[in-house]
Short mmCIF file of C-alpha atoms in Angstrom, two decimals:
data_model
loop_
_atom_site.label_atom_id
_atom_site.label_comp_id
_atom_site.label_asym_id
_atom_site.label_seq_id
_atom_site.Cartn_x
_atom_site.Cartn_y
_atom_site.Cartn_z
CA MET A 1 -25.80 17.72 19.37
CA THR A 2 -23.04 16.17 21.44
CA GLY A 3 -21.20 17.46 24.48
CA SER A 4 -17.73 16.25 25.33
CA VAL A 5 -14.62 16.98 27.31
CA ALA A 6 -13.61 20.56 26.62
CA ALA A 7 -10.32 20.53 24.73
CA PRO A 8 -7.54 22.46 26.50
CA ASP A 9 -6.27 25.67 24.97
CA GLN A 10 -3.07 23.84 24.06
CA VAL A 11 -3.46 20.98 21.58
CA VAL A 12 -1.15 18.96 19.35
CA PHE A 13 -2.60 17.80 16.04
CA VAL A 14 -1.70 14.28 14.88
CA VAL A 15 -2.33 14.19 11.13
CA ASP A 16 -3.82 10.87 10.07
CA PHE A 17 -2.47 9.39 6.85
CA GLY A 18 -4.68 6.31 6.97
CA ALA A 19 -2.88 3.90 9.32
CA GLN A 20 -3.19 2.80 12.94
CA TYR A 21 -0.02 4.76 13.73
CA ALA A 22 -1.89 8.03 14.26
CA GLN A 23 -3.87 6.56 17.15
CA LEU A 24 -0.76 5.31 18.92
CA ILE A 25 1.08 8.59 18.38
CA ALA A 26 -1.85 10.51 19.87
CA ARG A 27 -1.67 8.28 22.94
CA ARG A 28 2.08 8.83 23.31
CA VAL A 29 1.60 12.60 23.14
CA ARG A 30 -0.87 12.38 26.01
CA GLU A 31 1.58 10.26 27.98
CA ALA A 32 3.86 13.30 27.74
CA ASN A 33 1.03 15.23 29.48
CA VAL A 34 0.09 17.16 26.34
CA TYR A 35 -3.42 16.98 24.88
CA SER A 36 -3.63 15.57 21.33
CA GLU A 37 -6.28 15.18 18.66
CA ILE A 38 -6.24 13.16 15.44
CA VAL A 39 -7.08 15.28 12.38
CA SER A 40 -7.52 14.67 8.67
CA SER A 41 -4.68 15.24 6.22
CA GLY A 42 -7.18 17.25 4.18
CA LEU A 43 -7.10 20.24 6.54
CA THR A 44 -5.92 23.41 4.83
CA ALA A 45 -3.29 25.80 6.11
CA THR A 46 -6.06 28.34 6.78
CA GLU A 47 -8.00 25.82 8.88
CA ILE A 48 -4.84 24.85 10.77
CA ALA A 49 -3.97 28.48 11.42
CA GLU A 50 -7.47 29.17 12.76
CA LYS A 51 -7.22 26.24 15.18
CA ALA A 52 -3.67 27.26 16.18
CA PRO A 53 -2.25 23.93 17.44
CA ALA A 54 0.89 24.08 19.56
CA ALA A 55 2.53 21.49 17.30
CA ILE A 56 1.77 19.10 14.44
CA ILE A 57 2.88 15.48 14.12
CA LEU A 58 2.59 13.80 10.72
CA SER A 59 1.85 10.10 11.17
CA GLY A 60 3.05 7.10 9.26
CA GLY A 61 0.88 5.63 6.54
CA PRO A 62 0.60 2.65 4.21
CA ALA A 63 1.18 4.54 0.93
CA SER A 64 4.29 5.63 -0.97
CA VAL A 65 4.67 9.33 -1.72
CA HIS A 66 5.03 8.33 -5.38
CA VAL A 67 1.69 6.55 -5.65
CA ASP A 68 -1.12 8.37 -7.46
CA GLY A 69 -3.63 9.58 -4.92
CA ALA A 70 -1.23 9.28 -1.97
CA PRO A 71 -2.26 11.69 0.79
CA ARG A 72 -0.59 15.08 0.75
CA LEU A 73 -0.45 18.07 3.06
CA ASP A 74 -1.34 21.60 2.11
CA PRO A 75 2.20 22.93 1.40
CA GLU A 76 1.36 26.25 3.03
CA ILE A 77 1.24 24.44 6.39
CA PHE A 78 5.03 24.21 6.30
CA SER A 79 5.17 28.03 6.29
CA LEU A 80 2.96 28.62 9.32
CA GLY A 81 5.82 28.49 11.80
CA ILE A 82 4.12 25.73 13.81
CA PRO A 83 6.61 23.05 15.00
CA ILE A 84 6.23 19.90 12.89
CA LEU A 85 7.49 16.37 13.46
CA GLY A 86 7.14 13.88 10.60
CA ILE A 87 7.21 10.16 11.38
CA CYS A 88 8.03 7.59 8.64
CA TYR A 89 5.64 8.54 5.80
CA GLY A 90 5.35 11.94 7.46
CA ALA A 91 9.13 12.45 7.24
CA GLN A 92 9.18 11.35 3.61
CA LEU A 93 6.32 13.71 2.84
CA ILE A 94 8.26 16.63 4.35
CA ALA A 95 11.24 15.83 2.09
CA HIS A 96 9.07 15.21 -0.96
CA GLN A 97 6.92 18.33 -0.67
CA MET A 98 9.71 20.68 0.37
CA GLY A 99 12.01 19.97 -2.60
CA GLY A 100 13.99 16.91 -1.57
CA THR A 101 13.98 13.46 -3.14
CA VAL A 102 12.41 10.25 -1.89
CA GLY A 103 13.78 7.27 -3.77
CA ARG A 104 13.30 3.53 -3.88
CA ASN A 105 16.03 1.47 -2.25
CA GLU A 106 16.95 -2.04 -3.29
CA ARG A 107 15.92 -3.13 0.17
CA GLY A 108 13.55 -1.61 2.67
CA GLU A 109 13.81 -1.75 6.44
CA TYR A 110 11.26 -3.57 8.54
CA GLY A 111 11.32 -4.35 12.24
CA ARG A 112 14.23 -3.74 14.59
CA THR A 113 17.02 -1.76 12.97
CA SER A 114 20.11 -0.03 14.32
CA MET A 115 20.27 3.74 13.79
CA ASP A 116 23.37 5.91 14.03
CA ARG A 117 23.35 9.53 15.08
CA ALA A 118 24.91 11.82 12.45
CA GLY A 119 27.23 14.33 14.11
CA ASP A 120 25.69 15.58 17.33
CA GLY A 121 22.18 14.48 16.31
CA GLY A 122 21.02 18.01 15.68
CA ASN A 123 18.44 19.48 17.99
CA LEU A 124 15.98 16.59 17.84
CA LEU A 125 18.27 13.63 18.60
CA LYS A 126 21.06 15.28 20.60
CA SER A 127 20.20 13.33 23.76
CA CYS A 128 20.19 9.95 21.97
CA PRO A 129 23.23 7.63 22.04
CA ASP A 130 25.55 7.27 19.06
CA ARG A 131 23.76 4.05 18.07
CA TRP A 132 20.45 2.64 19.23
CA THR A 133 17.76 0.20 18.11
CA VAL A 134 14.56 1.47 16.52
CA TRP A 135 11.51 0.04 14.75
CA MET A 136 11.42 0.65 11.00
CA SER A 137 8.66 -0.02 8.49
CA HIS A 138 9.49 1.47 5.09
CA PHE A 139 10.69 0.72 1.57
CA ASP A 140 11.10 4.26 0.23
CA ALA A 141 13.92 6.37 1.66
CA ILE A 142 14.94 10.02 1.61
CA THR A 143 17.90 10.26 -0.77
CA GLU A 144 18.26 14.02 -1.19
CA LEU A 145 17.57 16.66 1.45
CA PRO A 146 15.45 19.75 0.83
CA ASP A 147 17.27 23.07 1.02
CA GLY A 148 18.00 24.14 4.57
CA PHE A 149 17.69 20.63 6.05
CA THR A 150 20.44 18.52 7.57
CA SER A 151 20.68 14.77 8.11
CA ILE A 152 20.86 13.94 11.80
CA ALA A 153 20.81 10.11 11.65
CA THR A 154 21.46 7.22 9.29
CA SER A 155 20.56 3.52 9.17
CA PRO A 156 21.85 0.64 7.02
CA ASN A 157 19.32 1.22 4.23
CA ALA A 158 18.32 4.82 4.86
CA PRO A 159 21.02 7.44 4.17
CA VAL A 160 18.75 10.01 5.79
CA ALA A 161 17.09 8.29 8.75
CA ALA A 162 16.24 11.63 10.37
CA LEU A 163 16.31 15.25 9.20
CA GLU A 164 15.64 18.70 10.53
CA ASN A 165 15.46 22.37 9.67
CA HIS A 166 15.69 23.94 13.11
CA ASP A 167 15.13 27.46 11.83
CA LYS A 168 11.78 26.41 10.35
CA ARG A 169 11.10 24.13 13.39
CA ILE A 170 10.47 21.15 11.09
CA TYR A 171 11.83 17.71 12.00
CA GLY A 172 11.45 14.18 10.67
CA VAL A 173 12.38 10.62 11.64
CA GLN A 174 12.19 7.54 9.46
CA HIS A 175 11.57 5.17 12.38
CA HIS A 176 8.52 4.83 14.64
CA PRO A 177 9.33 6.35 18.05
CA GLU A 178 5.74 5.73 19.20
CA VAL A 179 6.14 1.92 19.35
CA VAL A 180 7.65 0.25 22.40
CA HIS A 181 10.25 -1.53 20.23
CA SER A 182 12.03 1.77 19.51
CA GLU A 183 14.58 2.62 22.17
CA ASN A 184 14.40 6.24 23.36
CA GLY A 185 11.16 6.64 21.40
CA GLN A 186 9.09 8.33 24.08
CA GLU A 187 12.07 10.52 24.99
CA VAL A 188 12.26 11.78 21.38
CA ILE A 189 8.53 12.58 21.37
CA ARG A 190 8.71 14.24 24.77
CA HIS A 191 11.77 16.30 23.75
CA PHE A 192 10.03 17.50 20.59
CA LEU A 193 6.90 18.49 22.50
CA HIS A 194 8.39 20.06 25.60
CA ASP A 195 11.71 21.49 24.44
CA LEU A 196 11.37 22.17 20.71
CA ALA A 197 7.65 23.00 20.51
CA GLY A 198 7.37 24.57 23.95
CA CYS A 199 4.29 22.58 25.01
CA GLU A 200 3.46 22.73 28.70
CA PRO A 201 2.88 19.30 30.35
CA THR A 202 -0.49 20.26 31.85
CA TRP A 203 -2.71 17.41 30.58
CA THR A 204 -3.40 15.45 33.78
CA MET A 205 -6.35 13.50 35.07
CA ALA A 206 -7.07 16.18 37.64
CA SER A 207 -7.26 18.74 34.84
CA VAL A 208 -9.48 16.41 32.81
CA VAL A 209 -11.96 16.13 35.68
CA GLU A 210 -12.01 19.88 36.19
CA GLU A 211 -12.42 20.66 32.48
CA SER A 212 -15.05 17.93 32.01
CA ILE A 213 -17.19 19.22 34.86
CA ALA A 214 -16.99 22.74 33.44
CA ALA A 215 -17.95 21.49 29.97
CA ILE A 216 -20.93 19.52 31.32
CA LYS A 217 -22.20 22.55 33.25
CA ALA A 218 -21.81 24.73 30.17
CA GLN A 219 -23.80 22.28 28.04
CA VAL A 220 -26.73 21.49 30.33
CA GLY A 221 -27.07 24.76 32.19
CA GLU A 222 -28.48 25.20 35.69
CA SER A 223 -31.76 23.34 35.35
CA GLY A 224 -31.49 20.59 32.72
CA ARG A 225 -32.32 17.03 33.79
CA LEU A 226 -30.14 14.15 32.61
CA ILE A 227 -30.49 10.39 32.22
CA CYS A 228 -27.44 8.13 32.08
CA GLY A 229 -27.47 4.60 30.77
CA LEU A 230 -25.41 2.26 32.92
CA SER A 231 -24.16 -0.54 30.71
CA GLY A 232 -22.18 -2.34 33.38
CA GLY A 233 -18.81 -1.21 32.10
CA VAL A 234 -16.29 1.28 33.41
CA ASP A 235 -17.05 3.81 30.67
CA SER A 236 -20.68 4.46 31.59
CA ALA A 237 -19.84 4.34 35.31
CA VAL A 238 -17.14 7.00 35.00
CA ALA A 239 -19.35 9.10 32.72
CA ALA A 240 -22.12 8.94 35.32
CA ALA A 241 -19.74 9.85 38.15
CA LEU A 242 -18.44 12.86 36.21
CA VAL A 243 -21.91 14.10 35.39
CA HIS A 244 -23.10 13.51 38.96
CA ARG A 245 -20.17 15.59 40.19
CA ALA A 246 -21.29 18.38 37.84
CA VAL A 247 -25.09 18.35 38.29
CA GLY A 248 -25.83 16.35 41.44
CA HIS A 249 -29.45 15.25 41.94
CA ARG A 250 -30.44 16.29 38.41
CA LEU A 251 -28.95 13.02 37.13
CA THR A 252 -30.95 9.78 37.10
CA CYS A 253 -29.21 6.59 36.02
CA VAL A 254 -31.08 3.90 34.17
CA TYR A 255 -29.72 0.38 34.02
CA VAL A 256 -31.28 -1.39 31.06
CA ASP A 257 -31.12 -5.12 31.68
CA THR A 258 -30.95 -6.32 28.08
CA GLY A 259 -30.51 -9.98 28.97
CA LEU A 260 -27.13 -9.76 27.23
CA MET A 261 -24.98 -9.19 30.31
CA ARG A 262 -22.35 -11.48 31.82
CA GLN A 263 -23.38 -14.01 34.46
CA GLY A 264 -24.52 -12.35 37.70
CA GLU A 265 -23.56 -8.91 36.46
CA SER A 266 -26.97 -7.22 36.55
CA GLU A 267 -27.34 -7.78 40.27
CA GLN A 268 -23.77 -6.67 40.90
CA ILE A 269 -24.17 -3.46 38.87
CA VAL A 270 -27.25 -2.31 40.74
CA GLU A 271 -25.82 -3.10 44.16
CA THR A 272 -22.35 -1.69 43.51
CA PHE A 273 -23.41 1.54 41.88
CA GLN A 274 -26.06 2.42 44.43
CA ARG A 275 -23.66 1.66 47.28
CA SER A 276 -20.63 3.49 45.89
CA GLN A 277 -22.29 6.55 44.41
CA GLY A 278 -25.70 6.99 46.00
CA ILE A 279 -27.20 8.01 42.65
CA GLU A 280 -30.87 7.52 41.84
CA LEU A 281 -31.06 4.33 39.78
CA ILE A 282 -33.89 2.83 37.75
CA HIS A 283 -33.54 -0.87 36.91
CA GLU A 284 -35.36 -1.70 33.68
CA ARG A 285 -35.74 -5.44 32.99
CA ALA A 286 -36.17 -5.66 29.22
CA SER A 287 -34.59 -8.93 28.09
CA ASP A 288 -37.78 -10.23 26.45
CA ARG A 289 -38.02 -7.11 24.31
CA PHE A 290 -34.41 -7.41 23.11
CA PHE A 291 -34.68 -11.11 22.30
CA GLU A 292 -37.90 -10.47 20.37
CA HIS A 293 -36.28 -7.82 18.17
CA LEU A 294 -33.07 -9.84 17.72
CA ALA A 295 -34.92 -12.93 16.48
CA GLY A 296 -33.56 -13.93 13.08
CA VAL A 297 -30.94 -11.16 13.03
CA THR A 298 -27.44 -12.49 12.29
CA GLU A 299 -25.51 -9.71 10.54
CA PRO A 300 -23.20 -7.91 13.06
CA GLU A 301 -24.03 -4.34 12.05
CA ALA A 302 -27.75 -5.14 12.02
CA LYS A 303 -27.51 -6.55 15.54
CA ARG A 304 -25.76 -3.40 16.75
CA LYS A 305 -28.44 -1.22 15.19
CA VAL A 306 -31.25 -3.28 16.75
CA ILE A 307 -29.66 -3.22 20.19
CA GLY A 308 -28.92 0.51 19.95
CA GLU A 309 -32.44 1.40 18.90
CA GLN A 310 -34.14 -0.77 21.52
CA PHE A 311 -31.82 0.59 24.16
CA ILE A 312 -33.08 4.10 23.43
CA ARG A 313 -36.72 2.99 23.25
CA VAL A 314 -36.41 1.49 26.74
CA PHE A 315 -34.86 4.75 27.89
CA GLU A 316 -37.80 6.69 26.53
CA ARG A 317 -40.15 4.39 28.44
CA ALA A 318 -38.00 4.41 31.58
CA LYS A 319 -37.95 8.15 32.03
CA GLY A 320 -41.60 7.90 33.12
CA GLY A 321 -42.25 10.73 35.53
CA ILE A 322 -38.99 12.44 34.61
CA THR A 323 -40.79 14.46 31.99
CA ASP A 324 -38.18 17.20 31.79
CA ALA A 325 -35.21 14.96 30.95
CA GLU A 326 -33.49 16.48 27.94
CA TYR A 327 -30.05 14.89 28.01
CA LEU A 328 -28.69 11.36 27.59
CA VAL A 329 -25.26 10.64 29.09
CA GLN A 330 -23.13 8.07 27.24
CA GLY A 331 -19.67 6.62 27.84
CA THR A 332 -18.39 7.06 24.28
CA LEU A 333 -14.57 6.96 24.12
CA TYR A 334 -12.09 8.39 21.63
CA PRO A 335 -11.29 4.94 20.12
CA ASP A 336 -15.06 4.45 19.53
CA VAL A 337 -15.17 7.69 17.56
CA ILE A 338 -12.05 6.80 15.56
CA GLU A 339 -13.17 3.24 14.76
CA SER A 340 -16.57 4.45 13.63
CA GLY A 341 -14.82 6.50 10.94
CA THR A 342 -13.33 9.94 11.17
CA GLY A 343 -11.14 11.93 8.83
CA THR A 344 -8.80 9.71 6.84
CA ALA A 345 -9.39 6.68 9.08
CA ALA A 346 -11.53 3.97 7.57
CA LYS A 347 -14.69 2.87 9.33
CA ILE A 348 -13.97 -0.41 11.08
CA LYS A 349 -17.36 -0.93 12.72
CA SER A 350 -20.08 1.25 14.10
CA HIS A 351 -20.11 1.42 17.88
CA HIS A 352 -23.22 1.22 20.02
CA ASN A 353 -22.32 4.57 21.54
CA VAL A 354 -21.65 6.21 18.17
CA GLY A 355 -23.37 4.68 15.17
CA GLY A 356 -26.13 2.54 16.65
CA LEU A 357 -28.55 5.25 17.73
CA PRO A 358 -31.84 5.94 15.92
CA ASP A 359 -32.25 9.09 13.84
CA ASP A 360 -35.24 10.26 15.88
CA LEU A 361 -33.33 10.33 19.17
CA GLU A 362 -35.31 12.42 21.67
CA PHE A 363 -32.31 13.37 23.83
CA GLU A 364 -29.33 15.63 23.39
CA LEU A 365 -26.18 13.59 23.99
CA VAL A 366 -23.70 14.35 26.74
CA GLU A 367 -20.46 12.42 26.17
CA PRO A 368 -17.89 13.53 28.76
CA LEU A 369 -15.37 10.82 27.84
CA ARG A 370 -15.47 11.31 24.08
CA ASN A 371 -11.88 12.60 23.92
CA LEU A 372 -10.36 9.97 26.23
CA PHE A 373 -8.63 6.62 25.78
CA LYS A 374 -9.58 3.67 27.99
CA ASP A 375 -6.63 3.91 30.39
CA GLU A 376 -7.35 7.61 30.82
CA VAL A 377 -10.94 6.74 31.72
CA ARG A 378 -9.72 4.36 34.42
CA ALA A 379 -7.44 7.08 35.77
CA VAL A 380 -10.35 9.54 35.83
CA GLY A 381 -12.46 6.95 37.67
CA THR A 382 -9.77 6.61 40.32
CA GLU A 383 -9.49 10.40 40.53
CA LEU A 384 -13.25 10.53 41.17
CA GLY A 385 -12.98 7.96 43.96
CA LEU A 386 -14.77 5.07 42.23
CA PRO A 387 -13.95 1.65 43.76
CA ASP A 388 -11.58 -0.76 42.01
CA GLU A 389 -14.43 -3.18 41.34
CA VAL A 390 -15.88 -0.54 38.98
CA VAL A 391 -12.69 1.04 37.63
CA TRP A 392 -11.05 -2.30 36.79
CA ARG A 393 -14.12 -4.12 35.51
CA GLN A 394 -13.38 -5.93 32.28
CA PRO A 395 -14.10 -3.84 29.16
CA PHE A 396 -17.53 -4.78 27.82
CA PRO A 397 -19.11 -3.70 24.53
CA GLY A 398 -22.31 -1.65 24.61
CA PRO A 399 -24.29 -4.40 22.82
CA GLY A 400 -23.07 -6.88 25.44
CA LEU A 401 -22.96 -10.58 24.61
CA GLY A 402 -24.97 -9.82 21.48
CA VAL A 403 -21.72 -9.20 19.61
CA ARG A 404 -19.91 -12.15 21.18
CA ILE A 405 -22.48 -14.59 19.84
CA ILE A 406 -21.85 -15.20 16.17
CA GLY A 407 -25.21 -15.64 14.48
CA GLU A 408 -28.66 -15.34 16.03
CA VAL A 409 -28.94 -14.20 19.64
CA THR A 410 -31.40 -16.25 21.70
CA PRO A 411 -31.90 -16.93 25.42
CA GLU A 412 -30.32 -20.35 24.87
CA THR A 413 -27.17 -19.06 23.17
CA VAL A 414 -26.80 -16.32 25.79
CA GLU A 415 -26.98 -18.90 28.59
CA ILE A 416 -24.31 -21.03 26.91
CA LEU A 417 -22.00 -18.05 26.51
CA GLN A 418 -22.63 -16.73 30.03
CA ASN A 419 -21.64 -20.06 31.54
CA ALA A 420 -18.49 -20.40 29.40
CA ASP A 421 -17.48 -16.78 29.92
CA ALA A 422 -17.83 -17.10 33.69
CA ILE A 423 -15.35 -19.99 33.65
CA VAL A 424 -12.84 -17.99 31.58
CA ARG A 425 -13.05 -15.05 33.98
CA GLU A 426 -12.89 -17.21 37.10
CA GLU A 427 -9.77 -19.08 35.97
CA ILE A 428 -7.86 -16.00 34.79
CA ILE A 429 -8.59 -14.25 38.09
CA ALA A 430 -7.56 -17.39 40.02
CA ALA A 431 -4.29 -17.43 38.06
CA GLY A 432 -3.61 -13.82 39.13
CA LEU A 433 -3.52 -12.56 35.53
CA ASP A 434 -6.59 -10.31 35.59
CA ARG A 435 -4.58 -7.07 35.92
CA GLU A 436 -1.97 -8.11 33.35
CA ILE A 437 -4.43 -8.93 30.57
CA TRP A 438 -6.34 -6.06 29.01
CA GLN A 439 -9.42 -8.07 28.08
CA TYR A 440 -10.46 -11.70 28.28
CA PHE A 441 -13.75 -13.34 27.37
CA ALA A 442 -15.49 -16.16 25.50
CA VAL A 443 -17.09 -16.10 22.05
CA LEU A 444 -19.78 -18.53 20.85
CA ALA A 445 -19.33 -19.41 17.18
CA ASP A 446 -22.21 -20.20 14.82
CA ILE A 447 -20.84 -23.53 13.61
CA ARG A 448 -21.11 -27.14 14.73
CA SER A 449 -18.39 -29.74 15.01
CA VAL A 450 -18.37 -33.45 15.71
CA GLY A 451 -17.13 -34.63 19.07
CA VAL A 452 -17.17 -37.68 21.32
CA MET A 453 -18.30 -37.42 24.94
CA GLY A 454 -18.36 -40.70 26.75
CA ASP A 455 -19.34 -43.26 24.15
CA GLU A 456 -21.66 -40.92 22.29
CA ARG A 457 -21.18 -38.75 19.24
CA THR A 458 -21.87 -35.05 19.75
CA TYR A 459 -22.54 -32.29 17.27
CA ALA A 460 -22.25 -29.04 19.18
CA ARG A 461 -20.84 -25.50 19.05
CA PRO A 462 -17.32 -24.34 19.86
CA ILE A 463 -16.27 -21.68 22.34
CA ILE A 464 -13.42 -19.40 21.34
CA ILE A 465 -11.39 -17.89 24.18
CA ARG A 466 -10.09 -14.38 23.48
CA ALA A 467 -7.44 -12.72 25.67
CA VAL A 468 -5.34 -9.72 24.65
CA THR A 469 -2.73 -7.39 26.09
CA SER A 470 -2.90 -3.69 25.27
CA ASP A 471 -2.22 -0.19 26.56
CA ASP A 472 -5.23 1.59 25.10
CA ALA A 473 -7.25 -0.84 22.91
CA MET A 474 -6.08 0.89 19.73
CA THR A 475 -3.61 -1.94 19.15
CA ALA A 476 -3.53 -5.28 20.96
CA ASP A 477 -1.56 -8.51 21.02
CA TRP A 478 -2.92 -11.92 21.90
CA ALA A 479 -2.00 -12.92 25.42
CA ARG A 480 0.45 -15.80 25.83
CA LEU A 481 -1.56 -17.67 28.44
CA PRO A 482 0.10 -20.67 30.12
CA TYR A 483 -0.84 -23.99 28.54
CA GLU A 484 -1.92 -25.29 31.93
CA LEU A 485 -4.43 -22.44 32.24
CA LEU A 486 -5.80 -23.00 28.75
CA GLU A 487 -6.14 -26.70 29.49
CA LYS A 488 -8.03 -26.02 32.71
CA MET A 489 -10.44 -23.59 31.04
CA SER A 490 -11.04 -25.97 28.15
CA ASN A 491 -11.73 -28.95 30.40
CA ARG A 492 -14.13 -26.99 32.60
CA ILE A 493 -16.05 -25.49 29.69
CA ILE A 494 -16.53 -28.81 27.91
CA ASN A 495 -17.47 -30.64 31.12
CA GLU A 496 -19.68 -27.95 32.66
CA VAL A 497 -21.35 -26.12 29.76
CA ASP A 498 -24.10 -27.92 27.85
CA GLY A 499 -24.04 -27.39 24.09
CA VAL A 500 -20.25 -27.04 23.78
CA ASN A 501 -17.87 -29.78 22.68
CA ARG A 502 -14.80 -27.88 21.52
CA VAL A 503 -12.68 -24.95 22.76
CA ALA A 504 -10.30 -22.86 20.63
CA TYR A 505 -7.92 -20.02 21.49
CA ASP A 506 -7.76 -16.88 19.32
CA VAL A 507 -4.14 -15.91 18.48
CA THR A 508 -4.98 -12.87 16.32
CA SER A 509 -3.55 -9.46 17.15
CA LYS A 510 -5.09 -6.03 16.45
CA PRO A 511 -4.49 -5.16 13.69
CA PRO A 512 -5.37 -7.14 11.60
CA GLY A 513 -8.26 -8.30 13.79
CA THR A 514 -10.35 -6.30 16.23
CA ILE A 515 -10.55 -7.24 19.90
CA GLU A 516 -14.22 -8.16 19.65
CA TRP A 517 -15.36 -10.65 17.03
CA GLU A 518 -18.26 -8.51 15.80
#
């Protein structure tokens, strides 16, 4: 059983049609101070009616409405009277399922495209200019409107770039207002939510804290004891602070020193958390145990499972005299839940906080951040009064350096990566870029390459530097670091870190890659 942030009475459903768009749309809805959840396209009208969302947004998707097996929506949903906004595939699906025609154009539209308002732009686009630039990603186009709908915008290759039936409160746009490349995009989303759907902008970090504390108290009651695992990252720290606010002395934090932390971080975690929060903290030194169980393990999912299981076993040992501990607090986030597979979304990888736990877990989980994105977690941390050194700590995966070492994890490979990673972090901070870059770290690859150092031939491993910019970790772009900075990091790593003779820079965005390598 899992506890989480209690969802507000008002919620907007973002229907997932199998693309990353749903995650970004959900984030944009929350930026409009309205709570959102991603749901499966398989929900029936009866299920939707029972849940009574304030509005529904149909996301984009990779399929054509004409392809066999393309996702559909229960047609009765269109008759519920709930305000609906379709985006790209979602707009085409509205036209297709409500009696219009979606045809194939000779040319699609991809990337930046100019869009013209038709007439006064109807109710949805009335505040937009006559012409503005939007982000398109489609080949199919709506060629014939369903009965009762009007065209409210056009583009060079889409005769119906937006449509609406105001009486039915159903609207659609062919472009992607959720991406930053679309001008007026957030204004369109905000207008739909606030003005057309009547959503109240009450989703704030203060309300999240209040609702989370109430949900925690409701789950654990007046006497339950809790243990929280401090991983060293902001997620577990904010989760612990929330729970401590709710239950006080009934919470004991356990910091499991897996041996897979960044250089000097174990000492900093213990000192910082005890000083800033005054919470009872048990420091479990268990690196030997983790290295023993990781010996010979190279497959990424297997490593995550091993680390997750041993983490819990150390917890079970650490609780010692706390014989009445029934609950385990974890810093699981909404992106973790989505990436581990939910609804239409494909499973990308199992997360330590979601899929890496053993089946015979002895604790009931308390996950107060389960409905939050990373930037929301930081905002909650600030709201709770956590210091910047905790709130702005670099994101760090639950399995630690174990998933930044490609191949077998050993004390030797961890030491190599710790030393290289420390240089990367030091130089980015010295360059004043630490707040501009979402995440930056080093990866140790499981290959060897020939090099020359001095007059001698070397055959050593490469370090890959990874740095990305992002708003919420759902999508990310590789950071355009200055060449001088890359040169400095490369020179230091090769000169100062034994076992490394080559440095590479990862220029892959998410998607198609993930931020972490494993």
